[in-house]
Structures are given as C-alpha cells and as structure tokens.
mmCIF file of C-alpha atoms in Angstrom:
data_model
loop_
_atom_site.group_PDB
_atom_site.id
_atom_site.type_symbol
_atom_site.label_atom_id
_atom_site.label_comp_id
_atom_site.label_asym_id
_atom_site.label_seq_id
_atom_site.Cartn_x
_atom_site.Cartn_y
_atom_site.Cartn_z
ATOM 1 C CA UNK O 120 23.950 13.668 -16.343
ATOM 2 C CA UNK O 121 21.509 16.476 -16.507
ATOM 3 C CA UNK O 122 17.521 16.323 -16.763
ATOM 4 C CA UNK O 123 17.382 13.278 -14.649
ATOM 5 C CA UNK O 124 13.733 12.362 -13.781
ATOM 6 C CA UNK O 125 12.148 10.371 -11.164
ATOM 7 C CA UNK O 126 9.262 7.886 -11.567
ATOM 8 C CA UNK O 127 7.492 5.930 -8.963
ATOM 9 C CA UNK O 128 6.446 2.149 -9.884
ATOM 10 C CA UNK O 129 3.381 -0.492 -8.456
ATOM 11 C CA UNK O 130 1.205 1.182 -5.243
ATOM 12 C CA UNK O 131 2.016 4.443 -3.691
ATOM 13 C CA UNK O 132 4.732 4.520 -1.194
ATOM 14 C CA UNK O 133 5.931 1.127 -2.355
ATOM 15 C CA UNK O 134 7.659 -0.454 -5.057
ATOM 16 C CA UNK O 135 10.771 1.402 -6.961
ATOM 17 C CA UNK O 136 11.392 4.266 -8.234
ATOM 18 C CA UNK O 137 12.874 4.529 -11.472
ATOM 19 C CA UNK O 138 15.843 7.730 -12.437
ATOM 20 C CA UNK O 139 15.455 7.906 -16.283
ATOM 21 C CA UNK O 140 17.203 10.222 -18.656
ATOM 22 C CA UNK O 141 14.859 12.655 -21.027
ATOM 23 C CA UNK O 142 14.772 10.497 -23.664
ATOM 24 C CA UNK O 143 13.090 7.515 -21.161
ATOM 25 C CA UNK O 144 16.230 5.616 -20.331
ATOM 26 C CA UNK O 145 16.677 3.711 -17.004
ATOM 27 C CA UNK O 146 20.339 4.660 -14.966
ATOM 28 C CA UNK O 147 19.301 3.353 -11.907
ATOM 29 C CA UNK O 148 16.428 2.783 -9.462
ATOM 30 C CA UNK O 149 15.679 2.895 -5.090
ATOM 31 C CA UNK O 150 13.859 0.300 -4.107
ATOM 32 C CA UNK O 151 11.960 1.094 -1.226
ATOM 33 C CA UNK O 152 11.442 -2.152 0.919
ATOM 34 C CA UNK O 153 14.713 -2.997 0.751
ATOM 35 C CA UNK O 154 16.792 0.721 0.332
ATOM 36 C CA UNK O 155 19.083 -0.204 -2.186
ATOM 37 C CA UNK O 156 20.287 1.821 -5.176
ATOM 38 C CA UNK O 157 20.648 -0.395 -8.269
ATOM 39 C CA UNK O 158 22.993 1.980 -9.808
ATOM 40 C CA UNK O 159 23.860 0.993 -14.124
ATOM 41 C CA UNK O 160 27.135 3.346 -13.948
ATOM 42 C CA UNK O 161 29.179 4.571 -11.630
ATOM 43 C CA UNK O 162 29.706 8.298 -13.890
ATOM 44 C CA UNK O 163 26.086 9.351 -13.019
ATOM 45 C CA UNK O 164 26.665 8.619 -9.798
ATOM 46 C CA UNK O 165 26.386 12.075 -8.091
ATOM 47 C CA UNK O 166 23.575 12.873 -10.374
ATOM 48 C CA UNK O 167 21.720 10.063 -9.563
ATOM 49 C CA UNK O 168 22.059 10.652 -5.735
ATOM 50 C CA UNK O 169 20.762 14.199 -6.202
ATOM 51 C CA UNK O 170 17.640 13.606 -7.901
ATOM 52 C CA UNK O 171 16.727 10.848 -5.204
ATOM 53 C CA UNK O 172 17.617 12.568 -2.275
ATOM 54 C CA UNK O 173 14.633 14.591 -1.613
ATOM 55 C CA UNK O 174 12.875 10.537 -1.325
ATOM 56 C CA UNK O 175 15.796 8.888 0.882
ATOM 57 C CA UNK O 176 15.221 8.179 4.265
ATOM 58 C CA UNK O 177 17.304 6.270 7.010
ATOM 59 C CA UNK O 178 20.157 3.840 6.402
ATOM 60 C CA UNK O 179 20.661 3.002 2.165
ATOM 61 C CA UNK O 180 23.112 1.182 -0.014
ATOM 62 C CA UNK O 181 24.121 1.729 -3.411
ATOM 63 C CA UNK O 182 26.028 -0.480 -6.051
ATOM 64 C CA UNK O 183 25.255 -2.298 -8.942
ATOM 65 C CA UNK O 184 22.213 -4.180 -9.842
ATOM 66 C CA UNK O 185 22.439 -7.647 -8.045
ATOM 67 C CA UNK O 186 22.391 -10.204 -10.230
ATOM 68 C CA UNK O 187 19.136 -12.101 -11.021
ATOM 69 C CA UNK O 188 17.957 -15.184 -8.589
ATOM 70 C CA UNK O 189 16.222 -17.749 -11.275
ATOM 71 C CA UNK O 190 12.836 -16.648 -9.602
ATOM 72 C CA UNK O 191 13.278 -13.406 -11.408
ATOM 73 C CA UNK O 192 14.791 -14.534 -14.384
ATOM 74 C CA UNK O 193 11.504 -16.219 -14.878
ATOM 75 C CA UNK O 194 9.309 -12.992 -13.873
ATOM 76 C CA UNK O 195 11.070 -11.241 -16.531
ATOM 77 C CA UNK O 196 10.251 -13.189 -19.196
ATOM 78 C CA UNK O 197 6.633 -13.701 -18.152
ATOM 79 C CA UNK O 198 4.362 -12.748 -20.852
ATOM 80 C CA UNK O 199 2.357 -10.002 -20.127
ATOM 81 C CA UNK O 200 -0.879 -11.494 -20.554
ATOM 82 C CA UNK O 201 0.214 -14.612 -18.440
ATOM 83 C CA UNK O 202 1.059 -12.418 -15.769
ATOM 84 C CA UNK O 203 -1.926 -12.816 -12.813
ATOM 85 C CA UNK O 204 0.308 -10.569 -10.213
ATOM 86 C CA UNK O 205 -1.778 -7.396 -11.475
ATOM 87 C CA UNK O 206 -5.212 -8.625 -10.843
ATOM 88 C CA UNK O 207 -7.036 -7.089 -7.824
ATOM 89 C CA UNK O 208 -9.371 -8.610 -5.863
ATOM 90 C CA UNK O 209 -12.625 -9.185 -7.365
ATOM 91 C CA UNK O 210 -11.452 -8.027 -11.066
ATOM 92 C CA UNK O 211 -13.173 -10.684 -13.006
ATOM 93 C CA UNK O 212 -16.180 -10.155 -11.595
ATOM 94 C CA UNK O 213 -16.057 -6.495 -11.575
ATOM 95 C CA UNK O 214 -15.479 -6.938 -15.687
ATOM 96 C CA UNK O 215 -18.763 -8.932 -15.668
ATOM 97 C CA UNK O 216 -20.784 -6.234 -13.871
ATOM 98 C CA UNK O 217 -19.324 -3.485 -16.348
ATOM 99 C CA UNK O 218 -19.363 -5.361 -19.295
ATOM 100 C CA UNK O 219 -20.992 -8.927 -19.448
ATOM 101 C CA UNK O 220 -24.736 -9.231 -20.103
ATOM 102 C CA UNK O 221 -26.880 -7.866 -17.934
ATOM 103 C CA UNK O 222 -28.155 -10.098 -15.235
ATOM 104 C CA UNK O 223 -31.491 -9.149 -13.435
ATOM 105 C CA UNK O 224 -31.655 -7.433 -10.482
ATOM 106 C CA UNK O 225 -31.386 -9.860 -7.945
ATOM 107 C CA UNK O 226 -28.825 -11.412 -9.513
ATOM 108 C CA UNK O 227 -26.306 -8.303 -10.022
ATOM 109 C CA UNK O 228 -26.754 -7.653 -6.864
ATOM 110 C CA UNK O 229 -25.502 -10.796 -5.102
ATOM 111 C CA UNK O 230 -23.102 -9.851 -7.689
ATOM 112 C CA UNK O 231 -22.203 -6.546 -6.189
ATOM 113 C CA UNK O 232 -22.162 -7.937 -2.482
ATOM 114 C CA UNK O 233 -19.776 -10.609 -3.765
ATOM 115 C CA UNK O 234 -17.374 -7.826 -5.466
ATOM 116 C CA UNK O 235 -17.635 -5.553 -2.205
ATOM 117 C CA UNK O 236 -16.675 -8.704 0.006
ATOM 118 C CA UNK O 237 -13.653 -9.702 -2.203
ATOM 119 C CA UNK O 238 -12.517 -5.874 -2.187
ATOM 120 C CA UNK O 239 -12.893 -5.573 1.953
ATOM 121 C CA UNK O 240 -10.566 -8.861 2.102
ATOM 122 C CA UNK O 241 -7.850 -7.781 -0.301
ATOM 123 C CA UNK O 242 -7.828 -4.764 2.070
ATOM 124 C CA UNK O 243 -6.887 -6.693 4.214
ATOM 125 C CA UNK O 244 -4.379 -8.821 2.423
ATOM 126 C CA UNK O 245 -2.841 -5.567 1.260
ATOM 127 C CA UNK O 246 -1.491 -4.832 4.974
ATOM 128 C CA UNK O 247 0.681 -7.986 4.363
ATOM 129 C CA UNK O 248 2.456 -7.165 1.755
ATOM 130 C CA UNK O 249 5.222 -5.018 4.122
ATOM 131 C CA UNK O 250 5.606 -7.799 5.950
ATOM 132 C CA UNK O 251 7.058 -10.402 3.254
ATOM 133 C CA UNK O 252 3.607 -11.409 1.959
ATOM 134 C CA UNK O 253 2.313 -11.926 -1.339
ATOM 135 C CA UNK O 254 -1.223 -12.171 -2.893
ATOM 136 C CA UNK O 255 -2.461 -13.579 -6.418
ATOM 137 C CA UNK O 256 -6.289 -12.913 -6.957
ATOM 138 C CA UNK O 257 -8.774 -14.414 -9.604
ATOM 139 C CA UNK O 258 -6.548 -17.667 -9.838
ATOM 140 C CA UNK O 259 -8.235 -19.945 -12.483
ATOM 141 C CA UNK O 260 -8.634 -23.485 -11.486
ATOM 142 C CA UNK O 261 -10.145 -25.646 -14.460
ATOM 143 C CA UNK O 262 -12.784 -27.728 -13.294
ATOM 144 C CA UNK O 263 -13.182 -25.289 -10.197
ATOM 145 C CA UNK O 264 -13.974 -21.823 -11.455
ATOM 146 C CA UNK O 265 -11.672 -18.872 -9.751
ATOM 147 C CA UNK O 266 -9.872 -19.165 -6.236
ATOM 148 C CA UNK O 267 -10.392 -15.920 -5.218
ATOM 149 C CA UNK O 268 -7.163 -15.174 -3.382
ATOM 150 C CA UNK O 269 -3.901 -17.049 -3.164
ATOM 151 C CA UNK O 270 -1.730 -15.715 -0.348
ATOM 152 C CA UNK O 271 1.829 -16.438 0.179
ATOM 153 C CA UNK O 272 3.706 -15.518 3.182
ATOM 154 C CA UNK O 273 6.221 -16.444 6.139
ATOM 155 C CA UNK O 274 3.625 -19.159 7.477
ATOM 156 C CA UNK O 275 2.994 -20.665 4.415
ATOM 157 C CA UNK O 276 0.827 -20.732 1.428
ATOM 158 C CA UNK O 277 -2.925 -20.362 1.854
ATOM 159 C CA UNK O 278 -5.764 -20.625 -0.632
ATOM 160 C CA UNK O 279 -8.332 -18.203 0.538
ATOM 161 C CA UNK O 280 -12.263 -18.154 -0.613
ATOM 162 C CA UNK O 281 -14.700 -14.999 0.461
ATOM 163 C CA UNK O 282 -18.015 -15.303 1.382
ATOM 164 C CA UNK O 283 -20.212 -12.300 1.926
ATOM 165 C CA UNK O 284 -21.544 -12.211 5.710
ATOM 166 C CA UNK O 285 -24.221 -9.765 5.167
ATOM 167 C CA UNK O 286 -24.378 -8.573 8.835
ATOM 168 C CA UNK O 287 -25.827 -12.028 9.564
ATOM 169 C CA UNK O 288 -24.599 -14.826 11.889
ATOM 170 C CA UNK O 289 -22.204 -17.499 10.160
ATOM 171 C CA UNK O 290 -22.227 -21.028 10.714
ATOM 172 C CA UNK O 291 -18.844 -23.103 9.484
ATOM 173 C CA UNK O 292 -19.123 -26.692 9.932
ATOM 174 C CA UNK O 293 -17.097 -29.903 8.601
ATOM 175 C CA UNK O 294 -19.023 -29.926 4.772
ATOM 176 C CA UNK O 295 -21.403 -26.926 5.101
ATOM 177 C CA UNK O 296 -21.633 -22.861 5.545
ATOM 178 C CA UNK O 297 -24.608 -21.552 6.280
ATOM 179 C CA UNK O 298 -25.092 -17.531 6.700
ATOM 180 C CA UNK O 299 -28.353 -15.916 8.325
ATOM 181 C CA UNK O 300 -30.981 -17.985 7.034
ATOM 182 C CA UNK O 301 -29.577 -18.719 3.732
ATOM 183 C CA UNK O 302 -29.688 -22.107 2.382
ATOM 184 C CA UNK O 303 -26.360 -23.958 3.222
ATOM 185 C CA UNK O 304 -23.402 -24.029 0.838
ATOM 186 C CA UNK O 305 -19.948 -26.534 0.201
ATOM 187 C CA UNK O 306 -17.785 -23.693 0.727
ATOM 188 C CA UNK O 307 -15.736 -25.604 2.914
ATOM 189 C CA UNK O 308 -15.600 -28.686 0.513
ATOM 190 C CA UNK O 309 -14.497 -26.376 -2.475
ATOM 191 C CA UNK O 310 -11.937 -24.580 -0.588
ATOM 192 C CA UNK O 311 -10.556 -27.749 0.564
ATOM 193 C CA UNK O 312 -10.340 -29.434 -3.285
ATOM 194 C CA UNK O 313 -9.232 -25.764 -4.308
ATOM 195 C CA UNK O 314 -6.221 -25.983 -1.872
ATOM 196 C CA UNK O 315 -5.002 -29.615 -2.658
ATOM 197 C CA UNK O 316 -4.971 -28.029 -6.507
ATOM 198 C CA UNK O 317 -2.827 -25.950 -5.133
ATOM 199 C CA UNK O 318 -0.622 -27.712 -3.161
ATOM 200 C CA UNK O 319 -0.214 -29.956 -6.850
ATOM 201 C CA UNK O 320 0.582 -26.832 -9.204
ATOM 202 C CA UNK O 321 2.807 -25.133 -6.334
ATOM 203 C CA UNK O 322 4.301 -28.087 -4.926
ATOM 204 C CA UNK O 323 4.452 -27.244 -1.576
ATOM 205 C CA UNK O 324 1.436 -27.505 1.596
ATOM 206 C CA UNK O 325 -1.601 -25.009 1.003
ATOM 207 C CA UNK O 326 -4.179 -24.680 4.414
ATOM 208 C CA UNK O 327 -7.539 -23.717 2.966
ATOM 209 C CA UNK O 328 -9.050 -20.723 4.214
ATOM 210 C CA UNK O 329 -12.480 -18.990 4.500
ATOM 211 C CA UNK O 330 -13.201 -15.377 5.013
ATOM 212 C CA UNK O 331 -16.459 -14.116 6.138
ATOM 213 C CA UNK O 332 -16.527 -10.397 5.219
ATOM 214 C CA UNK O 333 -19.304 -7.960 7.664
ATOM 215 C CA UNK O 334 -20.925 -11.150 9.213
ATOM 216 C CA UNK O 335 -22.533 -10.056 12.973
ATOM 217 C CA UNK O 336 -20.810 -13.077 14.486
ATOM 218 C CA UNK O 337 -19.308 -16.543 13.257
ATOM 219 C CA UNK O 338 -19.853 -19.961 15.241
ATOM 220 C CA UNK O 339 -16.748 -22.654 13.891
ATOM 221 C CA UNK O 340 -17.665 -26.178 14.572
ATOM 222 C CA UNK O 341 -15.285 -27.537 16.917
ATOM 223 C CA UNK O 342 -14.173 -30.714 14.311
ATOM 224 C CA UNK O 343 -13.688 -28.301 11.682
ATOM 225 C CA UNK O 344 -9.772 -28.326 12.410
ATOM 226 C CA UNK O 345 -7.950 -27.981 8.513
ATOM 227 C CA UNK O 346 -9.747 -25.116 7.205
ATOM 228 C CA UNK O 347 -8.480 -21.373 8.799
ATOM 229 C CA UNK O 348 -11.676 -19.607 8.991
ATOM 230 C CA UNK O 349 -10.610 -15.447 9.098
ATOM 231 C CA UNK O 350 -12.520 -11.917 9.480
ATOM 232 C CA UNK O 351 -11.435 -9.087 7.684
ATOM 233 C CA UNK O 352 -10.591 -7.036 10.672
ATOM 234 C CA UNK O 353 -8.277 -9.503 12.209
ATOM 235 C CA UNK O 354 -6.987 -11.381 9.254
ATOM 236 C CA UNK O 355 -3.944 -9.312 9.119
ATOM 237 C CA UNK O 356 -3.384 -9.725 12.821
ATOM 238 C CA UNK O 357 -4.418 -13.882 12.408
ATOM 239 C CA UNK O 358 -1.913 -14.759 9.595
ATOM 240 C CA UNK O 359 0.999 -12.693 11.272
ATOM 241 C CA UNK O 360 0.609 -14.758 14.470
ATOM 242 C CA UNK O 361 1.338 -18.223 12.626
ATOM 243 C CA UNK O 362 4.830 -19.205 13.208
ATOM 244 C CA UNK O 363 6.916 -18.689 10.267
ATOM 245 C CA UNK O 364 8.094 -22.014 7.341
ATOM 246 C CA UNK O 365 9.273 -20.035 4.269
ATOM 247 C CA UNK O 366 11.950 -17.577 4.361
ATOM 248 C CA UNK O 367 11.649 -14.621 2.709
ATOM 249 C CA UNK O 368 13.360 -15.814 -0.862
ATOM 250 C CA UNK O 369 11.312 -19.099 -0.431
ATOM 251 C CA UNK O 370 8.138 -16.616 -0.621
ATOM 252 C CA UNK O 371 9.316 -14.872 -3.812
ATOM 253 C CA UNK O 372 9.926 -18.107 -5.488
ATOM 254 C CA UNK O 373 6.733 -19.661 -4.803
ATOM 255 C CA UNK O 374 4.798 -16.418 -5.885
ATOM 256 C CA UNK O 375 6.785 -15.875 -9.362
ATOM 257 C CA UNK O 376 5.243 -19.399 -9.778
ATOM 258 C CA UNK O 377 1.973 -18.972 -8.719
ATOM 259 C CA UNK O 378 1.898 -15.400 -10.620
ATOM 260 C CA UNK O 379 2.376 -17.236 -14.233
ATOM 261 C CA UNK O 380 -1.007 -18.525 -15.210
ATOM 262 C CA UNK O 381 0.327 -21.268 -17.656
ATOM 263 C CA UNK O 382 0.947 -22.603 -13.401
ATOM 264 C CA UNK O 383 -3.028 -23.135 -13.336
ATOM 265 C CA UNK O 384 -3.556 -23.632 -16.773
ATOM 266 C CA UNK O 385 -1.018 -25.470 -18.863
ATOM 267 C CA UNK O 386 -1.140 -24.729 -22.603
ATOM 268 C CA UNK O 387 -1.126 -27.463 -24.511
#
C-alpha cells in the first residue's frame, strides 16, 4: 500500500486516528485510549505500521477489528440528527444569542453569564473523560426544558444543572438557591424532578447535582443530603473520589443510550 494517510478523529490528542488510502478508504485505525490497531487486512500490514509510527507510544496491540458489543451496534446506526453526543456545553443557548431574536440588554446578558457558566463546567467535565467518563449536554426533557449536563461515569450517573455564581455568596437549601442578593430560585426542586426523569429514560439511579460556577463562597444546608452540590475547580477532583458502581462497559452502554435523543423524546 502506498500513499497511506493519517487522520485524527473527535478532540485533539484523543479519539482515533484513521489510515485511509488516496481515494478516502479506511484500512485500519489506533485508537488512542485504549492502543489498539483495528487492522481490515493483514497485506497492508507493514504499511500501515509505518505511517502510524511516528504517533505510537508505549505498549500497543494490533489485530482485527473486535467485533461490535450491541452498545455500538446501536451508536452506529444512530441517526445523525438524533445523535446529542456532539453538543457542547451551552450550545443551544449559544444558537439563541447568535441567531434567535434579539433580547434586550439585560436580558442577553444573563444570557451570556449563563453560556460562560455552562462553558467553565464542561471544562471541567472534559477532564473526566480520560478517566472512563462520559458527558451529554443540552438533554431535552419535555415538560422540563434542557438538563444542562448529563454525566456518566465509574460512580454513577448524575444529572447536573449550572447556576452562575457571579462572585457572590451561594446559599443551597432543601427547596431554594439563593445567590448574592438575588431573589431565591427551585433549582434544587428542578434538578431533583430532572434526575428522577432520568433515572426513568436510563433505567438506572441518577444523584442530582448543582454546580455553582465563580461564586465567592457556597453555604449547603446541612438537611440538604440527595443533591451533590460541586464547584468548577474541584468537580473533577469531587466526582473521582466517589467510590466506583459501573464498570467501564456498563458506562458505554448507558451513554450510547442517553446519547440517542428519541431516549428523551420518543417519536411517536
């Protein structure tokens, strides 16, 4: 095989990458998290090896592709558009700010801090994904509006809502969160109905979450006991410390699901 090219897939320094032929077809790919060479035939062999040597590093394994668990047999024929796995953090709402009718100022604004917020946490949720995590953003729940981040991991499944701390102090209780001098809001109640929607479409336990991105300081009531309340800088560190449930093809099964958006919203 001559002309062999090498293509990178999903975020820098992650994902696969992809040996094609010049006329665009796949022989084989590396993926990087787990260093295997999915190899289509054994002839290109030594070709394939020498165009992916210059991005091979410690031990690796090579052989054919291994065959399909049933979780990915249903990625792969996930329509496109159903597909919620490429959604980043805050994307809906970023689409409103560029494109949806102007708002006035005040109003874009809160809009902007909201956006910021949700971009600071999946930050943070992007750190996970190394360790055996996954994250599905801008999940639609009818009757709910948009969990902001689903987040699926060793520990468990969490359904995670972002409030903007503005530099101000945060109060969590049982029903209410109130930040700086801000009239109180039922972000604790939502998260809580968001999570047991969930738990229904996933069916398996969700712990509701809040994250309070930039606040100066945040006081947790001392009954408020089944919602995780998390700060962007230790998040990362928060989640890894729960002890682990799900095992590591238990994850991937439970995030093809949650990834298909006929999960949240059924067509009829």
């Amino acid at each position: 095989m001559r002309g062999l090219k090498v293509l990178p897939s999903g975020r820098p320094g992650r994902g696969r990458l992809y040996v094609s032929l010049p006329d665009g077809r796949t022989v084989a790919w590396y993926d990087r998290r787990t260093r295997r060479i999915s190899i289509l035939s054994d002839d290109g062999r030594e070709a394939v090896l020498a165009a992916l040597r210059p991005y091979l590093s410690g031990d690796w394994t090579i052989g054919p592709p291994p065959v399909p668990t049933p979780a990915e047999l249903r990625r792969l024929y996930l329509p496109p558009d159903h597909d919620l796995a490429p959604n980043l953090p805050g994307e809906t709402l970023l689409g409103e700010l560029a494109y949806g009718t102007p708002g006035v100022g005040r109003t874009r604004h809160r809009m902007r801090r909201q956006l910021l917020a949700l971009q600071r946490t999946g930050v943070e949720l992007d750190l996970l994904e190394a360790d055996d995590w996954r994250a599905v953003h801008d999940v639609p729940l009818p009757g709910l509006g948009l969990l902001d981040h689903l987040l699926i991991g060793p520990p468990g499944v969490f359904a995670l809502r972002t409030v903007p701390g503005r530099r101000r102090r945060a109060q969590v209780g049982d029903l209410l969160l109130t930040v700086g001098r801000s009239a109180p809001s039922p972000d604790p109640r939502w998260i809580r109905r968001a999570a047991a929607r969930a738990a229904r479409a996933l069916a398996s336990p969700v712990t509701p979450a809040l994250t309070l991105a930039d606040s100066s300081r945040v006081e947790v009531a001392p009954t408020l006991r089944d919602v995780l309340v998390l700060q962007p800088p230790t998040l990362a560190v928060t989640l890894r410390a729960i002890p682990p449930t799900l095992k590591p093809p238990d994850v991937e099964a439970l995030f093809t699901l949650a990834r298909s958006r006929t999960t949240w919203t059924p067509e009829p």
